[in-house]
XYZ file of C-alpha atoms in Angstrom:
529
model
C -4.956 110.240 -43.884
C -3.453 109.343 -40.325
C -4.435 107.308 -37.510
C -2.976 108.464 -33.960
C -3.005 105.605 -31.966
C 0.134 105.409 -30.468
C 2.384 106.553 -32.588
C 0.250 105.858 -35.693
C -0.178 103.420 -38.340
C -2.985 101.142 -39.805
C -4.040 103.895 -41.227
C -6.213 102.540 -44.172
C -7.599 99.049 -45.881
C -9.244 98.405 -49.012
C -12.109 96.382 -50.963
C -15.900 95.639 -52.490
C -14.875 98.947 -54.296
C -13.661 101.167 -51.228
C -11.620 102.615 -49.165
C -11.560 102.756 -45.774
C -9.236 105.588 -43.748
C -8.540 107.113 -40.976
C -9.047 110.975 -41.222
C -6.286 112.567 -39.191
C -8.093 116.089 -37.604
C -11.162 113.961 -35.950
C -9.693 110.868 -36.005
C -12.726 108.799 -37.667
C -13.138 106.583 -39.991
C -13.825 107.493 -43.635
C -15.728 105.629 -46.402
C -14.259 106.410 -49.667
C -15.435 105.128 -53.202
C -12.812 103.744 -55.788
C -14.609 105.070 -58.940
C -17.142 108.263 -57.896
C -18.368 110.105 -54.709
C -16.900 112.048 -51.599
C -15.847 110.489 -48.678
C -17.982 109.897 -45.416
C -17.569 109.143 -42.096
C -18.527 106.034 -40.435
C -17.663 106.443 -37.258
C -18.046 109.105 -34.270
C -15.423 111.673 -33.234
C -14.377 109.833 -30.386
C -11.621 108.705 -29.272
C -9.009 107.628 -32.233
C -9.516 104.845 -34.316
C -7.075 102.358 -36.165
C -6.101 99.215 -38.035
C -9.660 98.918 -39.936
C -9.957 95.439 -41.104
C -12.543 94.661 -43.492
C -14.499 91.664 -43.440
C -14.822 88.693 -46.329
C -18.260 89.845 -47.444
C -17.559 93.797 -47.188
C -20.483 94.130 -44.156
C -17.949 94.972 -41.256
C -15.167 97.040 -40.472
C -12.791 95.893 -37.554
C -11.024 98.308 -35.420
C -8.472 99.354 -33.014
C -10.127 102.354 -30.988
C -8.212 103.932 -27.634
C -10.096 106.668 -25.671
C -8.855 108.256 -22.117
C -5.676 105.624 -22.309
C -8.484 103.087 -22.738
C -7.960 100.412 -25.902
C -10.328 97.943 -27.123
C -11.576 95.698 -30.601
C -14.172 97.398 -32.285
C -16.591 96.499 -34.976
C -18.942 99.044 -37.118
C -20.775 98.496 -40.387
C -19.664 100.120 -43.497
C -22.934 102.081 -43.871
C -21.921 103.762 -40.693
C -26.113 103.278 -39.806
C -25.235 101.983 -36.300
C -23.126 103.158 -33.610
C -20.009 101.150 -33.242
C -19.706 98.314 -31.072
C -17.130 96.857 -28.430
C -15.833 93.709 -29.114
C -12.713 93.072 -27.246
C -11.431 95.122 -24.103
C -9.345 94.231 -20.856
C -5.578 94.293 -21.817
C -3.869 97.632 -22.247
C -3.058 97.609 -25.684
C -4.215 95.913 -29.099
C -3.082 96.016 -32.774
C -3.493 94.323 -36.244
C -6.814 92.624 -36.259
C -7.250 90.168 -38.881
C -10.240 88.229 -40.336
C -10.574 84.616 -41.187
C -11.607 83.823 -44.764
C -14.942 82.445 -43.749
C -15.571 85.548 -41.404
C -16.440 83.564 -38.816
C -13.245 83.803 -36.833
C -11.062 86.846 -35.960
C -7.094 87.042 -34.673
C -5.338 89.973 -32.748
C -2.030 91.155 -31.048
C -2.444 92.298 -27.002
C -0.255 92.810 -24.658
C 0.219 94.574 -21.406
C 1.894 96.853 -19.185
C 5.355 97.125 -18.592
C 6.292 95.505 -21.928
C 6.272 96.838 -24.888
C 5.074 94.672 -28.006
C 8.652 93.567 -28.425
C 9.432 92.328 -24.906
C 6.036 90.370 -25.090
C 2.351 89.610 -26.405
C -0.057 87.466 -26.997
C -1.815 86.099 -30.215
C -5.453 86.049 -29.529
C -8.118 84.199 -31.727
C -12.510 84.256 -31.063
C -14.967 83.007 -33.145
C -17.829 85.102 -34.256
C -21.599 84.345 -33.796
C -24.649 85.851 -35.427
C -27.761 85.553 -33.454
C -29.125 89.187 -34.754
C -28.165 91.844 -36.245
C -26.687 94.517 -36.422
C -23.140 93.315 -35.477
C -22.076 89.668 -34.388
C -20.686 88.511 -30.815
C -17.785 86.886 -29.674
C -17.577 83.257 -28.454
C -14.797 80.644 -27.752
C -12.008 83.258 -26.557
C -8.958 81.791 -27.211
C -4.612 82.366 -26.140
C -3.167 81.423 -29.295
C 0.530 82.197 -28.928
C 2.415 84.133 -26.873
C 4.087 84.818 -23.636
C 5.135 88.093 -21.392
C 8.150 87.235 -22.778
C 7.607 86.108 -26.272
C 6.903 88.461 -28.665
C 4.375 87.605 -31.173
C 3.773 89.873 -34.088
C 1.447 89.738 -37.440
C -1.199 87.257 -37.307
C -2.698 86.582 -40.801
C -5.208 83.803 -41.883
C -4.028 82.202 -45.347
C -6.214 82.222 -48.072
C -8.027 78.793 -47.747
C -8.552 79.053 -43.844
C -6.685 76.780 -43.245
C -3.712 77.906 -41.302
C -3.217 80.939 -39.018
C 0.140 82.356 -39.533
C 2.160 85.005 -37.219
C 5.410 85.906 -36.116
C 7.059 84.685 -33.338
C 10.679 85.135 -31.686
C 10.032 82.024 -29.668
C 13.892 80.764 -30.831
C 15.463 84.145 -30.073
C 14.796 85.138 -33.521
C 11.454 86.648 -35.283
C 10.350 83.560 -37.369
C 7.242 82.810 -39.023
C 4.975 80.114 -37.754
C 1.439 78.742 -38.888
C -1.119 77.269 -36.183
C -3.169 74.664 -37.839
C -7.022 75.423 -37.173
C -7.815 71.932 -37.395
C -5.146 69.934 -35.515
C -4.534 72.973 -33.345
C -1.095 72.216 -33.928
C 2.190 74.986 -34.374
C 4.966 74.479 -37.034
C 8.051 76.473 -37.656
C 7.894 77.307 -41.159
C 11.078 79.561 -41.212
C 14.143 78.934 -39.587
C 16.885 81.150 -40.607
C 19.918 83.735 -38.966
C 17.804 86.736 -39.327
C 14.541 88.345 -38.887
C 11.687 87.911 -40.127
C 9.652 90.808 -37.870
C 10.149 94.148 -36.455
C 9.483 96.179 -33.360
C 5.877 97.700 -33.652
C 6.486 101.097 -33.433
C 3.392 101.380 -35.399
C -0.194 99.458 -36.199
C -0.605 97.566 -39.200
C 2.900 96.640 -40.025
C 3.624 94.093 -42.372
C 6.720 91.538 -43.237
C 5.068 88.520 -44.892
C 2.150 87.913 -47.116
C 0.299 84.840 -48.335
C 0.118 83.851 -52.214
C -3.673 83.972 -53.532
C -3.901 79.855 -53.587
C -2.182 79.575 -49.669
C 0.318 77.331 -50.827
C 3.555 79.787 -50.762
C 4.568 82.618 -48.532
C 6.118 85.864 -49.392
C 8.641 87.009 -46.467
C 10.675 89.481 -45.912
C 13.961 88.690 -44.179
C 16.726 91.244 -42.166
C 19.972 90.547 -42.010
C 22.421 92.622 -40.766
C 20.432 95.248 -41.785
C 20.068 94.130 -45.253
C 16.489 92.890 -46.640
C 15.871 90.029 -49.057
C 12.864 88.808 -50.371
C 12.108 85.067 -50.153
C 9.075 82.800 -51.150
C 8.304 79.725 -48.968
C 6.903 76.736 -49.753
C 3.963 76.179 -47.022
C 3.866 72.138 -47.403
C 8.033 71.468 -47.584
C 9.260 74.924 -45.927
C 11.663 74.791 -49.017
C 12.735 78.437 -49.421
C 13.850 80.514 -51.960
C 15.132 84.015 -52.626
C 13.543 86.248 -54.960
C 16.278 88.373 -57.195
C 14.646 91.808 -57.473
C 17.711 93.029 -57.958
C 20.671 95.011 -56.649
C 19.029 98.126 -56.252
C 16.919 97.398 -52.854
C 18.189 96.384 -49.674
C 15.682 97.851 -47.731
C 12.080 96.394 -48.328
C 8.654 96.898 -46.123
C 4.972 96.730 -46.345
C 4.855 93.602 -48.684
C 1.525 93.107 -50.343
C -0.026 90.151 -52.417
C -2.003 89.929 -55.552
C -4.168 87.889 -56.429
C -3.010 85.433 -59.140
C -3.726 86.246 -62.628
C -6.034 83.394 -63.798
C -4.486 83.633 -67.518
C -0.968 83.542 -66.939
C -1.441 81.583 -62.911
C 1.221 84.221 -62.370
C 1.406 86.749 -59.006
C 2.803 90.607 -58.326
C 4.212 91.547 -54.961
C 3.996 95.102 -54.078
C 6.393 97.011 -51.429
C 7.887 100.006 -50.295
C 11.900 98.865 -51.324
C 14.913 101.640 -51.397
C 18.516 101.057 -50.944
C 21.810 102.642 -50.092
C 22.100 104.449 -53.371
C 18.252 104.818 -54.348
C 15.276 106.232 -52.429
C 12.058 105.197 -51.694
C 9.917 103.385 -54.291
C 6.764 101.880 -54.408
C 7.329 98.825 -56.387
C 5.175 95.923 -58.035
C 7.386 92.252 -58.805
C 6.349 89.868 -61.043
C 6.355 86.604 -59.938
C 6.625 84.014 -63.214
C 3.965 81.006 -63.047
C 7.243 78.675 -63.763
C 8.563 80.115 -60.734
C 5.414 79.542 -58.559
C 4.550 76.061 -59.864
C 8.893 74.673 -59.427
C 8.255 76.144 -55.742
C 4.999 73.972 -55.374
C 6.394 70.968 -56.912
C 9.494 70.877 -54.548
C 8.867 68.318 -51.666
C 10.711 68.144 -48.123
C 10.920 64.583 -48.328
C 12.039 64.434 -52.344
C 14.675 66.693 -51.531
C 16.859 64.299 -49.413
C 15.548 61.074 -51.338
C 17.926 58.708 -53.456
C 16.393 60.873 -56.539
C 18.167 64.244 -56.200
C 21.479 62.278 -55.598
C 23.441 62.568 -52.124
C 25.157 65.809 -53.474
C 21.911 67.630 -53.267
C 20.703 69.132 -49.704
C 17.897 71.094 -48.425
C 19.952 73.713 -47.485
C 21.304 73.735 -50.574
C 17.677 74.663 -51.946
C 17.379 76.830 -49.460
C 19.893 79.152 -51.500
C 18.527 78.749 -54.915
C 18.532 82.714 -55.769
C 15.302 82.985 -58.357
C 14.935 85.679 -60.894
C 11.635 87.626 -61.021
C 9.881 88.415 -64.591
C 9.457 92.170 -63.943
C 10.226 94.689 -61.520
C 8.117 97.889 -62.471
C 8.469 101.609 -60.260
C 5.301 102.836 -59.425
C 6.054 105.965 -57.385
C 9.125 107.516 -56.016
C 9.463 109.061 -52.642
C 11.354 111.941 -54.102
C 13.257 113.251 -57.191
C 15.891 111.094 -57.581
C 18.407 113.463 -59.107
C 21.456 112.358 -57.350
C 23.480 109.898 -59.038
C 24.195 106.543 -57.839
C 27.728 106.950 -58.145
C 27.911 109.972 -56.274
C 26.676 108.116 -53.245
C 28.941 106.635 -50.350
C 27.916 102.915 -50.437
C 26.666 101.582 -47.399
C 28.042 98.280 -46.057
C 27.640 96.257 -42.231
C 30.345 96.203 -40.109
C 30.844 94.822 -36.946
C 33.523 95.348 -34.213
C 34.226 94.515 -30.371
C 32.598 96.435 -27.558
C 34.273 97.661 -24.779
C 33.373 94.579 -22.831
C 34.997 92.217 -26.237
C 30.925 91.824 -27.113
C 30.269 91.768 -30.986
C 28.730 95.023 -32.345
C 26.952 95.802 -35.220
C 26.393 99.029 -37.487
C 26.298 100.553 -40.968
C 29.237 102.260 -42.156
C 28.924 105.452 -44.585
C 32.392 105.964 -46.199
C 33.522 109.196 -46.958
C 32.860 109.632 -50.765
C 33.473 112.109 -53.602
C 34.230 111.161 -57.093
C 36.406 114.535 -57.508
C 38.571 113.726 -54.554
C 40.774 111.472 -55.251
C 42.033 110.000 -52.105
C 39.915 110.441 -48.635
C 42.010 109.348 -45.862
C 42.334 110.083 -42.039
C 38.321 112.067 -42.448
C 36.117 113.105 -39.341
C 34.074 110.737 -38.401
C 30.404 110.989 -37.278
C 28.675 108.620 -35.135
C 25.042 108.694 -35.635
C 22.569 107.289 -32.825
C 19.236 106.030 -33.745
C 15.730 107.201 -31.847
C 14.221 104.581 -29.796
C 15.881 103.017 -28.657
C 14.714 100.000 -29.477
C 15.305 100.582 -33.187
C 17.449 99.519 -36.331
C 19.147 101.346 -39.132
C 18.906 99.266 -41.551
C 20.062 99.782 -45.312
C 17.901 102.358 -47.166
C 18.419 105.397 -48.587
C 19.663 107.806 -45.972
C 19.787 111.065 -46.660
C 21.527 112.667 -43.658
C 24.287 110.324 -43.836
C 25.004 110.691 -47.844
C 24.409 114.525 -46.974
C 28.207 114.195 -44.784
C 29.614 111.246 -46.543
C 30.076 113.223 -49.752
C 31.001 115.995 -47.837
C 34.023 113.927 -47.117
C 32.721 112.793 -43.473
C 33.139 109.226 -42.871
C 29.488 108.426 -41.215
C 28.749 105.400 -38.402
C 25.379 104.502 -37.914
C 25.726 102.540 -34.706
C 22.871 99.510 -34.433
C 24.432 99.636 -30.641
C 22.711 96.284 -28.541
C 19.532 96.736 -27.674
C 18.898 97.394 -31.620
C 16.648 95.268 -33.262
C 17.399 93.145 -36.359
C 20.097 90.747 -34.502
C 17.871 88.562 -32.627
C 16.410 88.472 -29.244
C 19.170 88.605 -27.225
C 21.119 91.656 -28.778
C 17.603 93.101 -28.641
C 17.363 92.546 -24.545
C 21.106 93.792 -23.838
C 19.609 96.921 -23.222
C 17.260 95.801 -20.393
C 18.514 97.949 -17.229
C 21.100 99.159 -19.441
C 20.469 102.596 -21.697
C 22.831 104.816 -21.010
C 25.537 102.198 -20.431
C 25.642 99.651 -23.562
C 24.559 102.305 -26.381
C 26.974 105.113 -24.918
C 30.290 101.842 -24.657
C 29.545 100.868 -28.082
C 28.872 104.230 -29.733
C 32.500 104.905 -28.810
C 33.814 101.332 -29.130
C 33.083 102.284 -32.675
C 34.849 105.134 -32.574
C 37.637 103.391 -31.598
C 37.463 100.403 -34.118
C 37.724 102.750 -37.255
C 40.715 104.812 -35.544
C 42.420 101.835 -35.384
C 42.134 100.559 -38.669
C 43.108 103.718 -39.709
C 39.751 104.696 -41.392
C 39.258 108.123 -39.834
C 40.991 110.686 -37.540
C 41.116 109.992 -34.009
C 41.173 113.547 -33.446
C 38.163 114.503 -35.393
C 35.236 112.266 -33.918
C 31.692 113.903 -33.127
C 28.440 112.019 -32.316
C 24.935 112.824 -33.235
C 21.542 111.390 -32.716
C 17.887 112.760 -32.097
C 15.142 111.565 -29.309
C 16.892 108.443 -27.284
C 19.927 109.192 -29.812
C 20.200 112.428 -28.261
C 20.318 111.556 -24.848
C 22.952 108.590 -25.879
C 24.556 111.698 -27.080
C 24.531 113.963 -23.426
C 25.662 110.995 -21.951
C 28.306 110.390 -24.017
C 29.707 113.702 -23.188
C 28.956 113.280 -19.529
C 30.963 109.208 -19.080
C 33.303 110.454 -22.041
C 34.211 113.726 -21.847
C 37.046 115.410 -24.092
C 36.491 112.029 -26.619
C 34.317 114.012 -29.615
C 34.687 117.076 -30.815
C 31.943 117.832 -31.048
C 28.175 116.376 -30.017
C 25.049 117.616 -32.035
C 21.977 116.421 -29.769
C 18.437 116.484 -31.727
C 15.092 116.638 -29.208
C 16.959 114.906 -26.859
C 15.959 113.177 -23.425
C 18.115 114.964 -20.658
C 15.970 114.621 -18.013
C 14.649 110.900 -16.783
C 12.281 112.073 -14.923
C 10.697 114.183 -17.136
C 10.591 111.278 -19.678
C 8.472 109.291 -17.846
C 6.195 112.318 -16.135
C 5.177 113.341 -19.226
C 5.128 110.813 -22.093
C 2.087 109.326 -23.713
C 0.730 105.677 -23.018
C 2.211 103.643 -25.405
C 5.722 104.474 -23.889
C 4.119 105.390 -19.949
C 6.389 101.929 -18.876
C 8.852 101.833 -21.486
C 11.838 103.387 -18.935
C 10.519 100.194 -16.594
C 12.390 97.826 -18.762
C 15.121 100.519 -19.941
C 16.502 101.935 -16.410
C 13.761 100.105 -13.900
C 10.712 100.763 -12.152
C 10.052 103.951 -9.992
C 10.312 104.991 -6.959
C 13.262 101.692 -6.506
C 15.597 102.804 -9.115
C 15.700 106.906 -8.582
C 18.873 107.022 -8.207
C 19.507 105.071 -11.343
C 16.908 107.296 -13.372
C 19.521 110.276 -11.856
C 22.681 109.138 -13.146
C 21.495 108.687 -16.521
C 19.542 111.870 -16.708
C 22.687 114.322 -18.422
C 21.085 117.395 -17.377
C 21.827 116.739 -13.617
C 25.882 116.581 -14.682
C-alpha cells in the first residue's frame, strides 16, 4: 500500500464498510472490504493515483492522478463500472481533495511552477452538479485562499458544512483559518508563536481535525520542534492544551472520532513518539466534562466584569487539560531500550555567523555507566531537504552516538521549517551559504561553552544534508575531522538534469533560475572543488 505521486502519500481513506488504497506495483486504486472478500481494483493502470477522498454517501471516490508530468482531480465510482473521469486540470500540481458534508461542494490545494507548496498555493473550492449520471460536473470555480506567495495547506470542511477550514501562513506563521460558506467571510482562529502546518513533502498530510459536532478543533502545534496538542473552541477561539503526557513530543496524522453518543465523549488518534520513546499509534480520550467546559467558554465572558479583572484570555489560553485515557495501539518497533539509557533531547539556539538566531536539537552525550562525559566529539547532523525540520521524536541515529559518548547536533539551520515564514525563506538564493555558516556556527557555540572538543568535530547529513556536508569541507576546510556524506548532491547540475517533477524547479528558488545563475549553480556544486 503506496501511492507514488511525488514523493508519496495519501495513500488510503476509509468508510460505508471499506477501504480504499493505493496498490504500490500498478499504482491503482483498490477496493477492500472491512469484514470479508479480496481486494479489487477500481481504477486503470495508468498513470499513478493518490489522495482518494470518499464522498458523504459512499458513491464517489476523489483523486489525485499525474501521468507524463501531467496532474489533474479525478473522480471514479466505487464499483469501478465506469472509466474514471477528469475533473480538475490546468495547474501543475494538486493535493488533498476534500468533500463538503452535503457532497455538493469539493476543496483542493494547487499550485504552480517554480514554487513549491511551501513558497505558495492556492485553496480552490467548485460546486458539484448532477444532471446525469454516471459522475457529476463542476460549476462555480472558485480562488478561495492563497497567493504565489502564501502558502495554504489542509483544507477540511467541518462537520455541519458550515465552515471551510485550512492552513494558512498568511502572518508569517502556519495558522489555522475557517472561510465562512455563507458570509464568505475569513477568520483567524489560531494565533500563536508556532506552527500549526508543515511543508508537504507528501499528499494527504494532516495537523488538525474537526470534533464530530464542529464546534471544537483538534490542532497540532510545533514549537521549537516540540509538538503539543491543543483543542480550540470554534465560536470564542479560546484554546486549550491537551496533557497526553510527557512521553510525546512529536505528534502527526491526528484523526477524529466520532463522539460516543452515551458518554458525548471523543478519541483522537495519532502517530506521537518522543525523545526517549518510538513511534506509537495512539488513541486519547477526550472526557465529555472536558468537551462541554471548552463549549461553554465565551470570548466575550472571558474579559467581562464576571471572571474578575485578574482573569485574561491569554490566561485561558494556557489552561493545560488532562485527558481521561491515553491507550498504545501499535508500536513502530520493539521498544527494548530503556528510557533512561537515552540522551534527552532538548532545543537550543545560538548566534550565526552573521549574529542571526539559530535553532537546533541538541543530543547530549549519555551513558549511565560513565560517570562524567566532558570535552566529547561532537557530530553535526544535517537534515535532507532542505526545506525540512528535525523535530523531537525518537531518533535513532542520534541515540545510536549519543550513548556512544558522542555529543550529537541536529542543526534546524534557516531555511528549516517549524520557525515561521521568514526563517523558512532565509534560504531563498542561499543553500550552500546559510546551512553550511550555521552548521559550523554551531560548532562553534558548544566549543565555547565548553560542551564538546573543539578538536573533535565531524558533520554528517544525507541527500541536501550531504551536499551541506561537501560544502562544508570545500568553504571550511581543516574545521571537522571528519565529514560522513550520505547520497549526497555534489553536482548542481546534475540535480536539476535529472530529478523528478515535483522538485524539476525546486533549485529555482534555492540557487536561481538557469541559464542566469550558472555560475552560481558552479560554486555550490562540491564536486567541481
Amino acid at each position: 500500500v503506496r501511492a507514488k505521486v511525488g514523493y508519496g502519500g495519501g495513500d488510503f481513506t476509509c468508510g460505508h464498510g471499506f477501504v480504499y488504497f493505493v496498490e504500490i506495483t500498478s499504482g491503482r486504486i483498490y477496493c477492500q472490504p472491512t469484514s470479508h472478500g479480496a481486494a479489487r481494483p477500481i481504477t486503470p493502470a495508468y498513470g499513478y493515483f493518490s489522495s482518494p477522498s470518499l464522498s458523504p454517501n459512499g458513491r464517489w471516490l476523489l483523486f489525485v492522478h499525474s501521468y507524463e508530468k501531467n496532474d489533474n482531480l479525478g473522480i471514479v465510482r466505487v464499483d469501478g463500472k465506469d472509466w474514471p473521469q477528469k475533473l480538475v486540470s490546468g495547474d501543475d500540481f494538486y493535493m488533498q481533495p476534500v468533500w463538503h458534508p452535503n457532497g455538493d461542494r469539493i476543496a483542493w490545494i494547487a499550485w504552480n511552477y517554480p514554487n513549491m507548496p511551501w513558497d505558495g498555493t492556492f485553496l480552490r473550492m467548485a460546486e458539484l452538479d448532477y444532471p446525469n449520471e454516471p459522475y457529476p460536473v463542476l460549476k462555480n470555480h472558485l480562488t478561495i485562499a492563497g497567493s504565489e506567495s502564501t502558502s495554504i495547506f489542509q483544507p477540511q470542511f467541518s462537520p455541519d458544512g458550515r465552515y471551510l477550514a485550512y492552513v494558512s501562513d498568511n502572518t508569517g506563521w502556519w495558522q489555522v483559518y475557517l472561510y465562512d460558506l455563507e458570509k464568505e467571510d475569513h477568520r483567524l482562529l489560531t494565533d500563536t508563536d508556532g506552527e500549526h502546518g508543515a511543508p508537504a513533502w507528501v499528499q494527504g498530510m494532516r495537523t488538525y481535525g474537526f470534533s464530530a459536532d464542529g464546534s471544537s478543533l483538534f490542532v497540532i502545534k510545533n514549537k521549537e520542534g516540540f509538538s503539543t496538542c491543543w483543542m480550540v473552541d470554534i465560536q470564542s477561539g479560546v484554546s486549550s492544551e491537551l496533557d497526553i503526557g510527557d512521553d510525546y513530543s512529536a505528534l502527526d496524522q491526528i484523526a477524529v472520532s466520532p463522539i460516543d453518543q452515551q458518554s458525548g465523549s471523543s478519541q483522537l488518534a495519532m502517530i506521537a513518539s518522543g525523545g526517549k520513546t518510538p513511534a506509537r499509534i495512539i488513541s486519547v480520550h477526550i472526557p465529555h466534562d472536558h468537551v462541554r467546559k471548552a463549549q461553554s467558554t465565551d470570548r466575550d465572558e472571558a474579559f467581562s466584569p464576571k471572571t474578575g479583572p485578574g482573569v485574561d484570555l491569554e490566561n485561558l489560553k494556557d489552561i493545560r487539560s488532562p485527558v481521561e485515557k491515553v491507550h498504545i495501539w501499535r508500536r513502530s518497533m520493539a521498544e527494548d531500550l530503556v528510557p533512561e539509557a537515552c540522551s534527552p533531547v532538548k532545543s537550543i539556539k545560538w548566534p550565526g555567523l552573521d549574529g542571526e538566531d539559530v535553532y537546533g536539537l541538541l543530543f547530549p552525550a549519555h551513558n549511565p555507566r560513565i560517570r562524567d562525559i566532558q570535552k566529547c566529539p561532537l557530530i553535526l547532523s544535517i537534515h535532507g531537504g532542505p526545506t525540512s525540520q528535525v523535530r523531537a521524536s525518537f531518533n535513532p541515529k542520534a541515540q545510536f552516538f549519543a550513548t556512544r559518548g558522542y555529543a550529537v547536533l541536529e542543526v534546524n539551520y534557516r531555511g528549516s521549517t517549524g520557525y515561521g515564514r521568514a526563517y523558512r525563506d532565509r534560504l531563498k538564493g542561499n543553500w550552500g551559504i546559510y546551512d553550511v555558516q550555521d552548521a559550523v556556527a554551531g560548532a562553534r557555540y558548544l566549543v565555547d561553552e565548553g560542551q564538546v572538543d573543539g578538536s573533535r568535530l565531524i558533520i554528517m547529513g544525507g541527500s541536501a544534508g550531504g551536499f551541506t556536508v561537501l560544502q562544508a569541507l570545500v568553504e571550511h576546510p581543516g574545521f571537522f575531522k571528519a565529514g560522513v556524506c550520505l547520497y549526497g548532491v555534489s553536482n548542481q547540475f546534475t540535480l536539476v538534469a535529472e530529478t523528478h517533477k515535483f522538485e524539476a524547479r525546486y533549485s529555482d528558488t534555492l540557487l536561481g533560475p538557469l541559464p542566469d545563475a550558472a555560475k552560481i549553480y558552479h560554486a555550490r556544486s562540491p564536486i567541481f572543488h
